[in-house]
XYZ file of N, CA, C and O in Angstrom:
292
model
N 8.222 -34.488 -16.109
C 6.693 -34.974 -16.123
C 5.874 -33.921 -16.923
O 4.952 -34.179 -17.439
N 6.209 -32.684 -16.421
C 5.389 -31.634 -16.895
C 5.465 -31.512 -18.311
O 4.457 -31.107 -19.010
N 6.550 -31.569 -19.083
C 6.717 -31.513 -20.339
C 5.934 -32.609 -20.990
O 5.085 -32.261 -22.093
N 5.580 -33.867 -20.471
C 4.710 -34.911 -21.068
C 3.513 -34.409 -20.958
O 2.705 -34.462 -21.966
N 2.936 -33.564 -20.026
C 1.616 -33.195 -20.074
C 1.263 -31.988 -20.954
O 0.316 -32.066 -21.500
N 2.198 -31.248 -21.204
C 2.011 -30.227 -22.314
C 1.887 -30.777 -23.616
O 1.159 -30.565 -24.404
N 2.742 -31.776 -24.008
C 2.807 -32.473 -25.264
C 1.471 -33.130 -25.410
O 0.754 -33.170 -26.502
N 1.048 -33.896 -24.296
C -0.302 -34.532 -24.343
C -1.417 -33.661 -24.634
O -2.368 -33.814 -25.296
N -1.470 -32.476 -23.814
C -2.447 -31.528 -24.166
C -2.601 -30.969 -25.514
O -3.507 -30.816 -26.181
N -1.197 -30.788 -25.940
C -1.279 -30.040 -27.427
C -1.731 -31.325 -28.485
O -2.326 -30.825 -29.165
N -1.251 -32.565 -28.201
C -1.902 -33.554 -29.182
C -3.305 -33.680 -29.100
O -4.103 -33.898 -30.234
N -3.989 -33.599 -27.918
C -5.378 -33.779 -27.820
C -5.983 -32.591 -28.362
O -7.066 -32.866 -29.007
N -5.648 -31.383 -28.110
C -6.205 -30.366 -28.820
C -6.022 -30.385 -30.382
O -7.111 -30.103 -30.984
N -5.047 -30.824 -30.847
C -4.778 -31.141 -32.418
C -5.951 -32.100 -32.874
O -6.418 -31.921 -33.911
N -5.915 -33.220 -32.030
C -7.030 -34.233 -32.513
C -8.419 -33.672 -32.544
O -9.279 -34.009 -33.150
N -8.765 -32.884 -31.364
C -9.986 -32.273 -31.477
C -10.154 -31.313 -32.492
O -11.338 -31.127 -33.064
N -9.141 -30.554 -32.825
C -9.532 -29.575 -33.988
C -9.593 -30.260 -35.401
O -10.451 -29.971 -36.020
N -8.845 -31.375 -35.485
C -9.085 -32.207 -36.537
C -10.577 -32.777 -36.877
O -11.204 -32.924 -37.832
N -11.021 -33.332 -35.697
C -12.433 -33.873 -35.581
C -13.281 -32.549 -35.876
O -14.209 -32.970 -36.692
N -13.210 -31.399 -35.526
C -14.034 -30.367 -35.583
C -14.155 -29.758 -37.280
O -15.044 -29.776 -37.804
N -13.082 -29.916 -37.937
C -12.733 -29.379 -39.212
C -13.142 -30.706 -39.998
O -13.937 -30.268 -40.906
N -13.089 -31.932 -39.816
C -13.596 -33.042 -40.812
C -14.771 -33.474 -40.484
O -15.387 -34.286 -41.219
N -15.396 -33.176 -39.328
C -16.685 -33.676 -38.839
C -16.683 -35.204 -38.855
O -17.679 -35.661 -39.158
N -15.493 -35.636 -38.383
C -15.370 -37.080 -38.242
C -15.064 -37.399 -36.833
O -14.164 -37.364 -36.398
N -16.212 -38.034 -35.987
C -15.889 -38.216 -34.605
C -15.032 -39.458 -34.479
O -14.362 -39.524 -33.400
N -14.593 -40.254 -35.390
C -13.736 -41.213 -35.458
C -12.352 -40.773 -35.045
O -11.522 -41.318 -34.394
N -12.166 -39.358 -35.539
C -10.603 -38.780 -35.102
C -10.359 -38.306 -33.580
O -9.321 -38.033 -33.290
N -11.618 -38.344 -32.853
C -11.631 -37.840 -31.601
C -10.898 -38.764 -30.716
O -11.037 -39.970 -30.637
N -9.750 -38.339 -29.868
C -8.879 -39.040 -28.931
C -9.579 -39.197 -27.636
O -9.149 -38.370 -26.790
N -10.459 -40.134 -27.512
C -10.982 -40.087 -26.102
C -10.278 -40.491 -24.958
O -10.275 -40.051 -23.890
N -9.082 -41.452 -25.367
C -8.309 -41.858 -24.427
C -7.603 -40.658 -23.851
O -7.208 -40.520 -22.540
N -6.894 -39.827 -24.826
C -6.191 -38.560 -24.488
C -7.028 -37.618 -23.604
O -6.453 -37.129 -22.758
N -8.401 -37.586 -24.010
C -9.354 -36.675 -23.324
C -9.434 -37.197 -21.879
O -9.280 -36.309 -20.928
N -9.462 -38.536 -21.668
C -9.664 -39.070 -20.244
C -8.358 -38.646 -19.473
O -8.369 -38.477 -18.200
N -7.110 -39.012 -20.075
C -5.895 -38.823 -19.370
C -5.894 -37.390 -18.929
O -5.430 -37.051 -17.808
N -6.138 -36.419 -19.947
C -6.088 -34.862 -19.569
C -7.005 -34.617 -18.386
O -6.751 -33.938 -17.704
N -8.227 -35.089 -18.520
C -9.345 -34.926 -17.295
C -8.675 -35.432 -16.015
O -8.907 -34.833 -14.974
N -8.128 -36.590 -16.061
C -7.829 -37.134 -14.870
C -6.599 -36.514 -14.356
O -6.599 -36.217 -13.054
N -5.690 -35.824 -15.176
C -4.678 -35.141 -14.715
C -5.108 -33.757 -14.188
O -4.521 -33.265 -13.256
N -6.136 -33.219 -14.696
C -6.646 -32.060 -14.312
C -7.314 -32.004 -12.888
O -7.127 -31.123 -11.933
N -7.991 -33.193 -12.627
C -8.400 -33.115 -11.405
C -7.644 -33.912 -10.298
O -7.871 -33.883 -9.139
N -6.722 -34.647 -10.680
C -5.606 -35.544 -9.749
C -4.510 -34.489 -9.419
O -3.866 -34.972 -8.333
N -4.038 -33.582 -10.312
C -2.610 -32.937 -10.000
C -2.861 -31.974 -8.783
O -3.441 -30.833 -9.048
N -2.209 -32.330 -7.677
C -2.588 -31.438 -6.531
C -1.867 -30.181 -6.595
O -2.360 -29.262 -6.296
N -0.585 -30.139 -7.314
C 0.045 -28.770 -7.567
C -0.869 -27.896 -8.269
O -0.965 -26.737 -8.146
N -1.274 -28.469 -9.316
C -2.164 -27.783 -10.360
C -3.407 -27.033 -9.583
O -3.695 -25.893 -9.665
N -4.091 -28.057 -8.855
C -5.301 -27.492 -8.119
C -4.735 -26.388 -7.001
O -5.605 -25.500 -6.809
N -3.634 -26.521 -6.284
C -3.318 -25.675 -5.375
C -2.837 -24.276 -6.076
O -3.439 -23.278 -5.488
N -2.283 -24.313 -7.265
C -1.975 -23.098 -7.916
C -3.396 -22.420 -8.340
O -3.438 -21.180 -8.283
N -4.455 -23.128 -8.807
C -5.687 -22.532 -9.210
C -6.404 -21.847 -7.950
O -6.819 -20.734 -7.994
N -6.258 -22.529 -6.938
C -6.931 -22.010 -5.602
C -6.058 -20.786 -5.106
O -6.654 -19.676 -4.847
N -4.926 -20.794 -5.380
C -4.054 -19.688 -4.705
C -4.221 -18.375 -5.748
O -4.414 -17.402 -5.278
N -4.320 -18.719 -7.098
C -4.593 -17.587 -8.029
C -5.998 -17.044 -7.728
O -6.339 -15.835 -7.804
N -6.982 -17.877 -7.389
C -8.466 -17.326 -7.338
C -8.391 -16.609 -6.072
O -9.043 -15.500 -6.060
N -7.783 -16.968 -4.940
C -7.744 -16.239 -3.741
C -7.128 -14.896 -3.749
O -7.508 -13.867 -3.372
N -5.931 -14.903 -4.704
C -5.227 -13.627 -4.830
C -6.249 -12.787 -5.616
O -6.220 -11.573 -5.450
N -6.801 -13.201 -6.583
C -7.799 -12.272 -7.506
C -8.741 -11.635 -6.690
O -9.032 -10.674 -6.801
N -9.378 -12.520 -5.691
C -10.418 -11.995 -4.938
C -9.772 -10.878 -3.979
O -10.615 -9.969 -3.681
N -8.719 -11.301 -3.417
C -8.114 -10.289 -2.434
C -7.859 -8.957 -3.235
O -8.215 -7.743 -2.778
N -7.514 -9.106 -4.353
C -7.180 -7.936 -5.244
C -8.357 -7.084 -5.660
O -8.310 -5.825 -5.491
N -9.522 -7.782 -5.931
C -10.818 -7.140 -5.987
C -11.019 -6.382 -5.058
O -11.562 -5.316 -5.021
N -11.036 -7.032 -3.585
C -11.456 -6.264 -2.363
C -10.645 -5.130 -2.230
O -11.170 -4.080 -1.837
N -9.229 -5.234 -2.462
C -8.370 -3.980 -2.273
C -8.647 -3.001 -3.079
O -8.565 -1.793 -2.745
N -8.885 -3.261 -4.432
C -9.259 -2.216 -5.408
C -10.471 -1.610 -4.880
O -10.662 -0.155 -5.118
N -11.496 -2.276 -4.633
C -12.789 -1.584 -4.242
C -12.544 -0.667 -2.884
O -12.987 0.416 -2.945
N -11.723 -1.256 -2.087
C -11.364 -0.538 -0.813
C -10.620 0.796 -1.084
O -10.921 1.854 -0.586
N -9.767 0.785 -1.922
C -8.929 1.770 -2.390
C -9.793 3.033 -3.064
O -9.597 4.008 -3.046
N -10.647 2.442 -4.006
C -11.620 3.369 -4.668
C -12.399 3.919 -3.605
O -12.881 5.368 -3.593
N -12.897 3.368 -2.576
C -13.837 3.866 -1.454
C -13.021 5.038 -0.605
O -13.701 6.095 -0.563
N -11.725 4.696 -0.459
C -10.927 5.573 0.353
C -10.785 6.935 -0.529
O -10.653 7.925 -0.005
N -10.473 6.704 -1.920
C -10.204 7.714 -2.778
C -11.470 8.753 -2.870
O -11.290 10.084 -3.075
N -12.442 8.363 -2.643
C -13.768 8.992 -2.968
C -14.115 9.784 -1.648
O -14.974 10.729 -1.697
N -13.471 9.634 -0.672
C -13.596 10.178 0.799
C -13.065 11.524 0.734
O -11.985 11.787 0.317
């Protein structure tokens, strides 16, 4: 299933690129865009990974600040 999502995303980006290059909105794949957006907001594993990554980044920022503070003492 994951491979399907990657292929779908690649095709969607390709049609968007063609639309931008040719300035022809008829080439825009609205169905593919809607499918990609629905997967983006409905895929619980993806959402969980994004949240986890965000939390880790914030913790890392806090740790770096604390280490810098301790180094300056």
